[in-house]
N, CA, C and O atoms as a GROMACS GRO file, in nm:
protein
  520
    1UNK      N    1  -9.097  -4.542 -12.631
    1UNK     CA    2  -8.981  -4.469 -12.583
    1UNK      C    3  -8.865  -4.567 -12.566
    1UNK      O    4  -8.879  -4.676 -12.512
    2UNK      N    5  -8.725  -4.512 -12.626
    2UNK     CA    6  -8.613  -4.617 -12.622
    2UNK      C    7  -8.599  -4.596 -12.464
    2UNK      O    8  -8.629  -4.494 -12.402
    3UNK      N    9  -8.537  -4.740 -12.400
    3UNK     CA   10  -8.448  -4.746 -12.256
    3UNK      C   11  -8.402  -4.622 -12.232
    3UNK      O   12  -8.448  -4.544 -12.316
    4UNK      N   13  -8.327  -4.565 -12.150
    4UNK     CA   14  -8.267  -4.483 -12.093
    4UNK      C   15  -8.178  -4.530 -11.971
    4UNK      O   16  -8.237  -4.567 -11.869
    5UNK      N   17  -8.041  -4.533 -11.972
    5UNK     CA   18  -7.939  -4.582 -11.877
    5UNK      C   19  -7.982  -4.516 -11.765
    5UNK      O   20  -7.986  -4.394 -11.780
    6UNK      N   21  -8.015  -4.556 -11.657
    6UNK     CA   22  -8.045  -4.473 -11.489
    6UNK      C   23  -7.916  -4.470 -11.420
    6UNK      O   24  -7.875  -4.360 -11.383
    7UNK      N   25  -7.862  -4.548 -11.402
    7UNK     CA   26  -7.755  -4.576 -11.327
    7UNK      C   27  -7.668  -4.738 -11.345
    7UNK      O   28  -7.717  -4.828 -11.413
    8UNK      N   29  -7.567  -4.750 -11.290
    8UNK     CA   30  -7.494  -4.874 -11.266
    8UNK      C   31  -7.402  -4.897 -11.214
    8UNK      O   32  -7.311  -4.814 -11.219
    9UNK      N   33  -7.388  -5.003 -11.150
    9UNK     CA   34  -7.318  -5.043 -11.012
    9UNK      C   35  -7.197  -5.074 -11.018
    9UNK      O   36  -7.178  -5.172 -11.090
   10UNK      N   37  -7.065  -5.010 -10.949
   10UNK     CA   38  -6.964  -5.055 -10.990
   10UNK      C   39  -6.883  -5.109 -10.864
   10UNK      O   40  -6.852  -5.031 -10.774
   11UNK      N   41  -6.848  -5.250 -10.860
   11UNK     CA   42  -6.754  -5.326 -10.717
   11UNK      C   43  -6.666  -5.229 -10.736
   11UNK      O   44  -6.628  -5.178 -10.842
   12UNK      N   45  -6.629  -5.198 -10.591
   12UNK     CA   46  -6.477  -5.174 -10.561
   12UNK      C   47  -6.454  -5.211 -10.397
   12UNK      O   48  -6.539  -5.254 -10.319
   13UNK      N   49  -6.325  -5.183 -10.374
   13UNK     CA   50  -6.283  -5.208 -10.253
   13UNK      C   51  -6.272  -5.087 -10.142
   13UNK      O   52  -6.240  -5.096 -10.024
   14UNK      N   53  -6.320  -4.941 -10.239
   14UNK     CA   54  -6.345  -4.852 -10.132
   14UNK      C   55  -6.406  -4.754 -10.225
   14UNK      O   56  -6.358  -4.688 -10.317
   15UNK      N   57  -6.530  -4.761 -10.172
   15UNK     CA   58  -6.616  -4.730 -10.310
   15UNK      C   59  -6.634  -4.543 -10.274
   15UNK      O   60  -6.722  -4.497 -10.348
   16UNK      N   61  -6.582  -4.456 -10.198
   16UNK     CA   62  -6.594  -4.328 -10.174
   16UNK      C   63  -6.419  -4.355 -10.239
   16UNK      O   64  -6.426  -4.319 -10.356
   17UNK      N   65  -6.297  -4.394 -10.214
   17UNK     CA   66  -6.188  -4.341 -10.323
   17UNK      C   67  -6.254  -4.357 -10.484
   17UNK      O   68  -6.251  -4.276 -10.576
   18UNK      N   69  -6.309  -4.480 -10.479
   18UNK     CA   70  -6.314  -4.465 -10.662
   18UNK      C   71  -6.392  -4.353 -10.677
   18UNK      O   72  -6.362  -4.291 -10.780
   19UNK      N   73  -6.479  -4.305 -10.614
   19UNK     CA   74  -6.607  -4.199 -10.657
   19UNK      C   75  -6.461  -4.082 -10.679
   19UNK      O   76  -6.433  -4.028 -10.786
   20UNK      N   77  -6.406  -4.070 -10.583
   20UNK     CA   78  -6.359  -3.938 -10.571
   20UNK      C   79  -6.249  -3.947 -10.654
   20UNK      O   80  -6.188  -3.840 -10.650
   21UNK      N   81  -6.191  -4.037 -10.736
   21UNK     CA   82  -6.130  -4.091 -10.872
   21UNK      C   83  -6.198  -4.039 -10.950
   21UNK      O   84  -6.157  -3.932 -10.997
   22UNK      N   85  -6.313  -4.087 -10.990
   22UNK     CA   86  -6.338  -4.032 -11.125
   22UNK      C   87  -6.424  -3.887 -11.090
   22UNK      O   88  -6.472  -3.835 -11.191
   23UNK      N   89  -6.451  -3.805 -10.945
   23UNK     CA   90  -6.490  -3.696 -10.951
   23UNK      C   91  -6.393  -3.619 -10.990
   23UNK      O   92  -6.427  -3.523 -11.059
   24UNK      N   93  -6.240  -3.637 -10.959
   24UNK     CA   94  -6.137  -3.580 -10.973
   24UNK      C   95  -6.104  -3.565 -11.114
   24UNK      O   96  -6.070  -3.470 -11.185
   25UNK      N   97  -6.116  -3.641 -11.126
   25UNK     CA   98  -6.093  -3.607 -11.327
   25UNK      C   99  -6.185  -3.608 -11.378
   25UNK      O  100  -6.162  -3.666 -11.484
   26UNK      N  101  -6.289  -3.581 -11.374
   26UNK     CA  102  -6.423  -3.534 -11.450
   26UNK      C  103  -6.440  -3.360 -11.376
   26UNK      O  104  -6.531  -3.282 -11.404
   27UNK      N  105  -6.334  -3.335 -11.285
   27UNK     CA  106  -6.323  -3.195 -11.228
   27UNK      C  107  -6.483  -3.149 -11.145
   27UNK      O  108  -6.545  -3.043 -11.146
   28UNK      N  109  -6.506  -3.253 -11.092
   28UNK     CA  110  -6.686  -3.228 -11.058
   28UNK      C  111  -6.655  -3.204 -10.869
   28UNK      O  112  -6.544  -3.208 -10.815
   29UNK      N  113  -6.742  -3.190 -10.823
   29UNK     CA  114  -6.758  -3.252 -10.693
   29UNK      C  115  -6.759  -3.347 -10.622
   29UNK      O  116  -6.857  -3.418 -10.646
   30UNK      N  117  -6.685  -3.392 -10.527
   30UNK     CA  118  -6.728  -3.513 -10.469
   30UNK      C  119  -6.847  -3.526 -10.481
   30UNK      O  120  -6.934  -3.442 -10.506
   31UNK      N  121  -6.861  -3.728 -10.446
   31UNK     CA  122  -6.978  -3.794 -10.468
   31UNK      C  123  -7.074  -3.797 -10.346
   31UNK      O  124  -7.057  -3.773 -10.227
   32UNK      N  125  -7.186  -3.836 -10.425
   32UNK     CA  126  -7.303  -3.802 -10.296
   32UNK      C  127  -7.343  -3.936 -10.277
   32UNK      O  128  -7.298  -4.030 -10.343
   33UNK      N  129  -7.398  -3.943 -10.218
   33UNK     CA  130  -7.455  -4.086 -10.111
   33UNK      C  131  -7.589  -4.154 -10.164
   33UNK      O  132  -7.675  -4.078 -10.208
   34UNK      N  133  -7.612  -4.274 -10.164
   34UNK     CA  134  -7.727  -4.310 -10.165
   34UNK      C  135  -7.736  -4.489 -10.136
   34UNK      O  136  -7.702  -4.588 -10.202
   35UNK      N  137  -7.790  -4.471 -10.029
   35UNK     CA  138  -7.789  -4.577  -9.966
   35UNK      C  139  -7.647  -4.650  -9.911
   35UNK      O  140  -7.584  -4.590  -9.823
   36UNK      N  141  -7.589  -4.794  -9.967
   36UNK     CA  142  -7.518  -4.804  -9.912
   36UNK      C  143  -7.365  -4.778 -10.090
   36UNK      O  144  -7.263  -4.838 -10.123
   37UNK      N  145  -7.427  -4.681 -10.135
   37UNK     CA  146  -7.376  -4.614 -10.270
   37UNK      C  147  -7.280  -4.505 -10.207
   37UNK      O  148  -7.289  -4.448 -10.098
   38UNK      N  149  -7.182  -4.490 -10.311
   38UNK     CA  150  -7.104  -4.362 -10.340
   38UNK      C  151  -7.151  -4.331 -10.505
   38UNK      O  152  -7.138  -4.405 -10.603
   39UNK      N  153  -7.199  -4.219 -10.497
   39UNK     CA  154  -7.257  -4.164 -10.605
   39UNK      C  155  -7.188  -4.050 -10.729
   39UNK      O  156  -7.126  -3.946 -10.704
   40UNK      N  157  -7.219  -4.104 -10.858
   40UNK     CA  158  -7.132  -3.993 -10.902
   40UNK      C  159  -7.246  -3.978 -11.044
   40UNK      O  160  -7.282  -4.066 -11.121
   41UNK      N  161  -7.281  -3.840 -11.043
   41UNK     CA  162  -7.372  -3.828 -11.117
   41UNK      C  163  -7.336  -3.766 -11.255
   41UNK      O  164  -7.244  -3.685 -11.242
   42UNK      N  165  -7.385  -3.781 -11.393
   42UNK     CA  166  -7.326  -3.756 -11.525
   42UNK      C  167  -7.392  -3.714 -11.564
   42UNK      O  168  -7.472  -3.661 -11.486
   43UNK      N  169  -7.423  -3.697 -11.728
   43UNK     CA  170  -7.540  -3.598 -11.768
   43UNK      C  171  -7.608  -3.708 -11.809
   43UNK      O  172  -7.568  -3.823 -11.827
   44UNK      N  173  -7.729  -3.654 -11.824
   44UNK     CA  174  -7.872  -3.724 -11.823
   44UNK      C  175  -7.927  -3.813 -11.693
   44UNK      O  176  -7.974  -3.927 -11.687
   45UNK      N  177  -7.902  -3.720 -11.597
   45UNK     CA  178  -7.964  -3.809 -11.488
   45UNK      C  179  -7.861  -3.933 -11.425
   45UNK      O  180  -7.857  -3.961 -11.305
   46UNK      N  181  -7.794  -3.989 -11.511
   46UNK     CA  182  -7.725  -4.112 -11.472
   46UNK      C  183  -7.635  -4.101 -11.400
   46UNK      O  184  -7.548  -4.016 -11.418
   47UNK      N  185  -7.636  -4.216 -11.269
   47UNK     CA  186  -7.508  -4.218 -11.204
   47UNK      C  187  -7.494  -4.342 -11.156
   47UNK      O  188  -7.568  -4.429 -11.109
   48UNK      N  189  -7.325  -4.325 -11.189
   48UNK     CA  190  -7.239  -4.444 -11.152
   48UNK      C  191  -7.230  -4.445 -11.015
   48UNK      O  192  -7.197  -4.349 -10.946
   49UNK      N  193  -7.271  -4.600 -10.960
   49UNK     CA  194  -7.278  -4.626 -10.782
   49UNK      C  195  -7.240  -4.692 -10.737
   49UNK      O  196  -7.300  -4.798 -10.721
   50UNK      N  197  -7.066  -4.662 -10.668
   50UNK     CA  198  -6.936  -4.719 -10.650
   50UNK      C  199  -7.020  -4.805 -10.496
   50UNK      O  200  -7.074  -4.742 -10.406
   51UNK      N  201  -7.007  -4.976 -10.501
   51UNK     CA  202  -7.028  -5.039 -10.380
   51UNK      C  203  -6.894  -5.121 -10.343
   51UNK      O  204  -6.808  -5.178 -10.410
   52UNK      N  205  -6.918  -5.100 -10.196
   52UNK     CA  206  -6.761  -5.187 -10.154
   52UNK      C  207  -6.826  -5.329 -10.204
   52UNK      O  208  -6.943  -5.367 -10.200
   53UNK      N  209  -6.716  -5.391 -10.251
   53UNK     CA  210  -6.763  -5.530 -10.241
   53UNK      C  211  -6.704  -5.608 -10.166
   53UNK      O  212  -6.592  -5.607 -10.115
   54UNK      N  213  -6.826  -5.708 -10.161
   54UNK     CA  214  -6.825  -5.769 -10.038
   54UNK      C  215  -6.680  -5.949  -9.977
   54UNK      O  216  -6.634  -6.015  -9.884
   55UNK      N  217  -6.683  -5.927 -10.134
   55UNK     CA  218  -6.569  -6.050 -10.168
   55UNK      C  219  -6.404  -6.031 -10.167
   55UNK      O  220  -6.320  -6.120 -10.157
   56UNK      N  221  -6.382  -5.883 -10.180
   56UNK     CA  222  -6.283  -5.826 -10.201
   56UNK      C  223  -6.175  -5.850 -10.334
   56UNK      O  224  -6.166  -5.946 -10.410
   57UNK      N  225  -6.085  -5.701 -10.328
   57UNK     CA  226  -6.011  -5.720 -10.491
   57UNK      C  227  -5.977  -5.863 -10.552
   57UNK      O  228  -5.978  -5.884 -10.674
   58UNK      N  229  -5.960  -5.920 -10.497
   58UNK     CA  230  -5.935  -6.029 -10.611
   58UNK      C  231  -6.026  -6.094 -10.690
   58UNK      O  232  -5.997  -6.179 -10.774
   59UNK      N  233  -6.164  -6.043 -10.657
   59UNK     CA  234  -6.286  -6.142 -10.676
   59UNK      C  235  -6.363  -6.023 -10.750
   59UNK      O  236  -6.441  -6.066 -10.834
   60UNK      N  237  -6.360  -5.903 -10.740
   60UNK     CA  238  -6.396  -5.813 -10.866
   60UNK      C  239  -6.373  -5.805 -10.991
   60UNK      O  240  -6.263  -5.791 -11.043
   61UNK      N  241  -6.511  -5.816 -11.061
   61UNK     CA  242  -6.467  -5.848 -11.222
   61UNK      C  243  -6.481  -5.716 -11.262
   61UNK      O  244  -6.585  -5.650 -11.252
   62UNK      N  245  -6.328  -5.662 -11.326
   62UNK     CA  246  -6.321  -5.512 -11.365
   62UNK      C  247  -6.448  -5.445 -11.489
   62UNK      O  248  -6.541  -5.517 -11.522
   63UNK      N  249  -6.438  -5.348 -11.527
   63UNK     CA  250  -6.544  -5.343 -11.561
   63UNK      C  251  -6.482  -5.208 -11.650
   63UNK      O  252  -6.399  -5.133 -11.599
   64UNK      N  253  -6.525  -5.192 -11.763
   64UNK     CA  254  -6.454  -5.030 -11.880
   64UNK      C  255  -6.593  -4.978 -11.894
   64UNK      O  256  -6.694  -5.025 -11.946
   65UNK      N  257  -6.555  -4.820 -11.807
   65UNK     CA  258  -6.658  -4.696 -11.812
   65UNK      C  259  -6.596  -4.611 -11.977
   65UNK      O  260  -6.490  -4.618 -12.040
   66UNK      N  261  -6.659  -4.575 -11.985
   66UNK     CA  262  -6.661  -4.465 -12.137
   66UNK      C  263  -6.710  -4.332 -12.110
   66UNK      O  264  -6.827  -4.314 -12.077
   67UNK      N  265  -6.639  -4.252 -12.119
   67UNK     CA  266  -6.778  -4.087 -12.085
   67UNK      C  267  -6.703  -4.028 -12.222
   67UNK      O  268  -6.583  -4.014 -12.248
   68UNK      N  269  -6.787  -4.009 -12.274
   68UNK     CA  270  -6.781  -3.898 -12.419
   68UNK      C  271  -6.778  -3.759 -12.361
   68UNK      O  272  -6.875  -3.720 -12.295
   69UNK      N  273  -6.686  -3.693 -12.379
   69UNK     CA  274  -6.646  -3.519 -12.326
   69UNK      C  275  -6.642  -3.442 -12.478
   69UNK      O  276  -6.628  -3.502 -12.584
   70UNK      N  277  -6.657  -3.308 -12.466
   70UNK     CA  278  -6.625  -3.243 -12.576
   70UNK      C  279  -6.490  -3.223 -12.564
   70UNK      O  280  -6.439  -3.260 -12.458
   71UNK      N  281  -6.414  -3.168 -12.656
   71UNK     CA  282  -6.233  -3.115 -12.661
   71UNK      C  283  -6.214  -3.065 -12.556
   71UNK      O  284  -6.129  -3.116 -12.483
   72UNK      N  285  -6.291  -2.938 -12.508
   72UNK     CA  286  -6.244  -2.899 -12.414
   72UNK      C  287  -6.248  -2.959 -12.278
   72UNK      O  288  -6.156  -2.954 -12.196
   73UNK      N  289  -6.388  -3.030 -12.259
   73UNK     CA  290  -6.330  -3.105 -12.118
   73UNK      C  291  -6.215  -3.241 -12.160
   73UNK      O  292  -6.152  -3.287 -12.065
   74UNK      N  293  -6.203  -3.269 -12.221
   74UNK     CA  294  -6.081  -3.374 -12.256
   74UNK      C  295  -5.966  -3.311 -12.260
   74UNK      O  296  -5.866  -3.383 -12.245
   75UNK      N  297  -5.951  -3.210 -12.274
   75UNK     CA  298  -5.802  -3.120 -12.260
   75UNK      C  299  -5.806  -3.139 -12.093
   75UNK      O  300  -5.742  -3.236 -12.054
   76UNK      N  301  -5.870  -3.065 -11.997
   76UNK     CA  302  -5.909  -3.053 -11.868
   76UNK      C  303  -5.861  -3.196 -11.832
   76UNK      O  304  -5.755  -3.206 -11.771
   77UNK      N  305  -5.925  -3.299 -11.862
   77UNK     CA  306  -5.922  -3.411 -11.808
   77UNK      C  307  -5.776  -3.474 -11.827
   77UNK      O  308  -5.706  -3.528 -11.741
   78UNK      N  309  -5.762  -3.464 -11.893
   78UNK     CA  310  -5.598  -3.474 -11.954
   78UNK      C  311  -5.501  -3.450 -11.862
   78UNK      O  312  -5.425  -3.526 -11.803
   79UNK      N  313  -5.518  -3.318 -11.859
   79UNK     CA  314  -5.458  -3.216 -11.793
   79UNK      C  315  -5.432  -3.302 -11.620
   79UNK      O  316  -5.333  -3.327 -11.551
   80UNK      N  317  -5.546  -3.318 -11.609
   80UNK     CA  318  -5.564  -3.337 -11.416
   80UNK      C  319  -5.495  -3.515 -11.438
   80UNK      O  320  -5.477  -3.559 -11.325
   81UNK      N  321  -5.467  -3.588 -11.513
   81UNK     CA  322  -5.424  -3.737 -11.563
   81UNK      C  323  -5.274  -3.679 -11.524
   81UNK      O  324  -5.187  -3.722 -11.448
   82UNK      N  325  -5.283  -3.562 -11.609
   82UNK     CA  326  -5.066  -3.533 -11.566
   82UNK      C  327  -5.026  -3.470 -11.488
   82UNK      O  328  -4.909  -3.456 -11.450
   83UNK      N  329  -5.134  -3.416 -11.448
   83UNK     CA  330  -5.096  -3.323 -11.273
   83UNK      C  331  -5.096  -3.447 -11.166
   83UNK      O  332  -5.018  -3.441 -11.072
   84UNK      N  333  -5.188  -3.567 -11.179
   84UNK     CA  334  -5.171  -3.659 -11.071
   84UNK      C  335  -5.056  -3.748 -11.087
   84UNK      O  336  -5.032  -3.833 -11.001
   85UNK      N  337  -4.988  -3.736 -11.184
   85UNK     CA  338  -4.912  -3.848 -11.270
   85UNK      C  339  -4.960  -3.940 -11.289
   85UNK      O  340  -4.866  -4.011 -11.255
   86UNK      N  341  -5.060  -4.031 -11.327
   86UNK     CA  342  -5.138  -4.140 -11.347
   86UNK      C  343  -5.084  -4.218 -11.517
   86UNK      O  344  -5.093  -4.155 -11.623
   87UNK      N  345  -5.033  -4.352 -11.509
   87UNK     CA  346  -5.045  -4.376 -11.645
   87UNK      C  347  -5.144  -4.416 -11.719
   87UNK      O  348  -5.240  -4.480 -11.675
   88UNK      N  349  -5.133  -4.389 -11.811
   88UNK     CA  350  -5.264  -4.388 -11.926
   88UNK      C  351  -5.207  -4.429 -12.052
   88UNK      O  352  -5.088  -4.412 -12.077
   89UNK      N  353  -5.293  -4.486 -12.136
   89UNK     CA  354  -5.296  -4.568 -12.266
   89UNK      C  355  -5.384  -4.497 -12.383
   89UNK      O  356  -5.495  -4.446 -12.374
   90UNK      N  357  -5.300  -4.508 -12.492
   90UNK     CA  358  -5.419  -4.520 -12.616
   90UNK      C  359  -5.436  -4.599 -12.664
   90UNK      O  360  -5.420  -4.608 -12.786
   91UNK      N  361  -5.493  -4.734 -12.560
   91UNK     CA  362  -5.552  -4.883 -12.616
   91UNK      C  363  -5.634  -4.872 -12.526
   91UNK      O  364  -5.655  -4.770 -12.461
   92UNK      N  365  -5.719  -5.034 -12.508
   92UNK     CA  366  -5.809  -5.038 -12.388
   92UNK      C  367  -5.766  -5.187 -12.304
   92UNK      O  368  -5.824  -5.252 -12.218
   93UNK      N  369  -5.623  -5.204 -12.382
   93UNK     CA  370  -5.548  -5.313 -12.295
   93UNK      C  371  -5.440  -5.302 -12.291
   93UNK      O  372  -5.351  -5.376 -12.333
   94UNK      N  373  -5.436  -5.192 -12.232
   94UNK     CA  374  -5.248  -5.124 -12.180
   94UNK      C  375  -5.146  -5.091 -12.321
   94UNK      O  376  -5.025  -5.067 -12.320
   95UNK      N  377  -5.241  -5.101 -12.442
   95UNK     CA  378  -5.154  -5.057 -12.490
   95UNK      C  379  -5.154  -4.931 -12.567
   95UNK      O  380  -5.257  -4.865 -12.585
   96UNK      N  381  -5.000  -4.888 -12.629
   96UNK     CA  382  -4.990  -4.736 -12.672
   96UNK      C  383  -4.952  -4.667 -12.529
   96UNK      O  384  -5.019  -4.565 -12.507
   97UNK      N  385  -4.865  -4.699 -12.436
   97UNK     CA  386  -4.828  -4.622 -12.303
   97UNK      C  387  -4.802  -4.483 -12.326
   97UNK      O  388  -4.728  -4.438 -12.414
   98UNK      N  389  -4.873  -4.414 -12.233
   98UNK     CA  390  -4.821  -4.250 -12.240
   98UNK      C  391  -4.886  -4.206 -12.349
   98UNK      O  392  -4.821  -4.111 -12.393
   99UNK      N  393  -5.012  -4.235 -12.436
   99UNK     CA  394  -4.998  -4.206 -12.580
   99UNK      C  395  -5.211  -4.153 -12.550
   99UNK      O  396  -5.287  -4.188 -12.460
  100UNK      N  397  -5.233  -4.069 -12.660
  100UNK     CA  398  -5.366  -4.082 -12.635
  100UNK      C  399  -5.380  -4.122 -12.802
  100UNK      O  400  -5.286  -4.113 -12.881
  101UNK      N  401  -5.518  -4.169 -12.837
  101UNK     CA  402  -5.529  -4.210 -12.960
  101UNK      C  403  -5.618  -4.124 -13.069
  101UNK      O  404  -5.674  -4.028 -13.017
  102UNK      N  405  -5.638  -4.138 -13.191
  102UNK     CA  406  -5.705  -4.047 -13.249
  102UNK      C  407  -5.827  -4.108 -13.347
  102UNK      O  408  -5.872  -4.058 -13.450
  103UNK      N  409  -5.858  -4.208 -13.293
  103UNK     CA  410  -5.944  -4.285 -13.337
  103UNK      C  411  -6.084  -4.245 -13.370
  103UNK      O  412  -6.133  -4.162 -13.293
  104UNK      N  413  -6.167  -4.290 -13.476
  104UNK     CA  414  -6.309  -4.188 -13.455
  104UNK      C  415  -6.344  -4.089 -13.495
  104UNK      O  416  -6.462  -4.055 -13.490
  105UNK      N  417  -6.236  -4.007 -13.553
  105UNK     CA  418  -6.175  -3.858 -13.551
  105UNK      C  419  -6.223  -3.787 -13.453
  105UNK      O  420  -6.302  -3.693 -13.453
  106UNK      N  421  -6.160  -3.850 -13.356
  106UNK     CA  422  -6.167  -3.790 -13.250
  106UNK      C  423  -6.051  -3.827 -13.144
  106UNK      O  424  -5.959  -3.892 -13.193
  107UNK      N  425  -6.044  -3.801 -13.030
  107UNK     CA  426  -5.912  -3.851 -12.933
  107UNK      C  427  -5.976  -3.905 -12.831
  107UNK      O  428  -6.079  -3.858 -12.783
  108UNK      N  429  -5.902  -4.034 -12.781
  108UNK     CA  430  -5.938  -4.085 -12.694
  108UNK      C  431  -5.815  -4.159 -12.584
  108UNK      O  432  -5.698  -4.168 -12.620
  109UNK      N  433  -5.874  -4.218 -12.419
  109UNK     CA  434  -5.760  -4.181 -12.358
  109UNK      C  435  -5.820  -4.285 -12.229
  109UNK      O  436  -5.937  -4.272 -12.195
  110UNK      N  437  -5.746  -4.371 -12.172
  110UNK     CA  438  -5.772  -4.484 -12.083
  110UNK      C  439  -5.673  -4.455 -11.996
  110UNK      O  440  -5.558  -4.424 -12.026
  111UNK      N  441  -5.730  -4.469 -11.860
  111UNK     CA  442  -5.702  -4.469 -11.750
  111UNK      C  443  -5.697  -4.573 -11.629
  111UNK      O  444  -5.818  -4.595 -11.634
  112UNK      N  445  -5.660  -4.644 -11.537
  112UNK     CA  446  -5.729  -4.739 -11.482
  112UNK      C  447  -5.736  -4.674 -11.300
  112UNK      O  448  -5.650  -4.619 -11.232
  113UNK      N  449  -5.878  -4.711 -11.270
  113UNK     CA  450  -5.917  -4.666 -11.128
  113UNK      C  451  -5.847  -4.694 -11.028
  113UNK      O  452  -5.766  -4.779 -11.067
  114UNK      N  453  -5.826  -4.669 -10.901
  114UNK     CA  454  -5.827  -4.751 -10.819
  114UNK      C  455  -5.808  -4.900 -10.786
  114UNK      O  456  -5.718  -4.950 -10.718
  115UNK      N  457  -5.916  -4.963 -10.851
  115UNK     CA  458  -5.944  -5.125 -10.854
  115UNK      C  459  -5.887  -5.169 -10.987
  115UNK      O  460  -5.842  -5.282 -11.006
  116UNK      N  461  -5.892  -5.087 -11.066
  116UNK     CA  462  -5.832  -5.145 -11.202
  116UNK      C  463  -5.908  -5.148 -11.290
  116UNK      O  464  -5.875  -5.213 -11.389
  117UNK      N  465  -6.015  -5.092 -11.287
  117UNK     CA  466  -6.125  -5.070 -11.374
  117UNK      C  467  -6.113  -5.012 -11.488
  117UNK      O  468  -6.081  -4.898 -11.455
  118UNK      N  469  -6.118  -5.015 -11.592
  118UNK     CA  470  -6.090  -4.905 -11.699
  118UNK      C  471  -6.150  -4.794 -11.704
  118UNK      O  472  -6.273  -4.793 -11.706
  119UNK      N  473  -6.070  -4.667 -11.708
  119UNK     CA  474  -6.178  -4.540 -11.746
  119UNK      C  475  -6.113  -4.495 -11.854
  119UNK      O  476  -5.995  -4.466 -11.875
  120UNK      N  477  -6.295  -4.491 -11.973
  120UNK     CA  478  -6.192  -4.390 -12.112
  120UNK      C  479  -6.263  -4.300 -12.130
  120UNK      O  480  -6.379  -4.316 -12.093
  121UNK      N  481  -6.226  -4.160 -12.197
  121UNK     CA  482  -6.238  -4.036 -12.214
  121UNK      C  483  -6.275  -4.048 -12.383
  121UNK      O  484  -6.229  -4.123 -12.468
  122UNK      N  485  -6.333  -3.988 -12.388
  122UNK     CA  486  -6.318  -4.013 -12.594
  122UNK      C  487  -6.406  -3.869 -12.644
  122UNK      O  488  -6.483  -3.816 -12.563
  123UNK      N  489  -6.392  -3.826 -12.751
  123UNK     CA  490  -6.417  -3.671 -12.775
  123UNK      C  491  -6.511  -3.742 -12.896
  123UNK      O  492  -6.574  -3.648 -12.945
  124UNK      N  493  -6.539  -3.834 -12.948
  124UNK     CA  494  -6.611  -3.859 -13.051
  124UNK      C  495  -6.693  -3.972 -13.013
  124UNK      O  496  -6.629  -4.054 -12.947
  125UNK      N  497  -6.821  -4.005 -13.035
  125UNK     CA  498  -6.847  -4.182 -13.052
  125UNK      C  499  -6.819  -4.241 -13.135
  125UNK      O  500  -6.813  -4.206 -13.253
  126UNK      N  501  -6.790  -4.373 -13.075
  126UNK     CA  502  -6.768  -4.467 -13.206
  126UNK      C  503  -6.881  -4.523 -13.297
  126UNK      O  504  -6.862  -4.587 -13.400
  127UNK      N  505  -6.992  -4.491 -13.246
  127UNK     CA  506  -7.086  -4.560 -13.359
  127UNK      C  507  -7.138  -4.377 -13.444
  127UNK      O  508  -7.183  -4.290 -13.370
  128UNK      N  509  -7.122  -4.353 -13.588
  128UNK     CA  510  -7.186  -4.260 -13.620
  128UNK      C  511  -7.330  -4.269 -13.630
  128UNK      O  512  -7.409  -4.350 -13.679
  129UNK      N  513  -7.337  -4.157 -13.566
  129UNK     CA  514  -7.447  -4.081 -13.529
  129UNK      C  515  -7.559  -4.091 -13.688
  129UNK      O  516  -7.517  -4.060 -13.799
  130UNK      N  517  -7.725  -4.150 -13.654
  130UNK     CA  518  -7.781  -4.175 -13.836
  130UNK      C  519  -7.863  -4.033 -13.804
  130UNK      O  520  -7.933  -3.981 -13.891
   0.00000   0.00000   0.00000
């Protein structure tokens, strides 16, 4: 049986705002708890588990999440990016401002958290599917 991603840990400096960052634009529910976790759960079981860290922002090494959406939740997600006013990129290092990209044949769309973390949206994967 191949691996299977369970979960993974992401520093921040207030690890219930980032949860409720990316619950907010993934349009889900706030995050649930586990241990000394803010929890945010995705499909297949997996969830991302926002910890304060203990060194603080300057000493967090950022980190680029990816969630593959179909069109329609990427419209949605979009959508809630320009209702918050948040800037966003169609690069994955600030560049293409204001722009989403169409890479993949598909569209894709970077955000940065709270801490500065990258979050991208993408309607296609980049590796085709054998």
């Amino acid at each position: 049986m191949p691996a299977r991603l369970d979960h993974t840990i992401v520093h921040s400096t207030d690890r219930f705002a980032s949860a409720r960052f990316l619950t907010g634009l993934l349009g889900e529910p706030g995050p649930g708890t586990f241990g000394p976790f803010a929890t945010v759960r995705v499909a297949n079981g997996v969830t991302i588990d926002f910890a304060d860290s203990i060194v603080g922002r300057d000493r967090i090494v950022l980190q680029h999440l990816a969630f593959l959406v179909s069109e329609d939740e990427f419209d949605e997600i979009f959508t809630r990016i320009g209702e918050r006013g948040l800037p966003y990129w169609g690069g994955p290092h600030h560049q293409e401002p204001q722009r989403i990209n169409h890479r993949h044949h598909g569209r894709g769309v970077y955000v940065d958290d709270p801490d500065g973390h990258a979050i991208e949206f993408l309607t296609h994967p980049y590796v085709e599917e054998e």
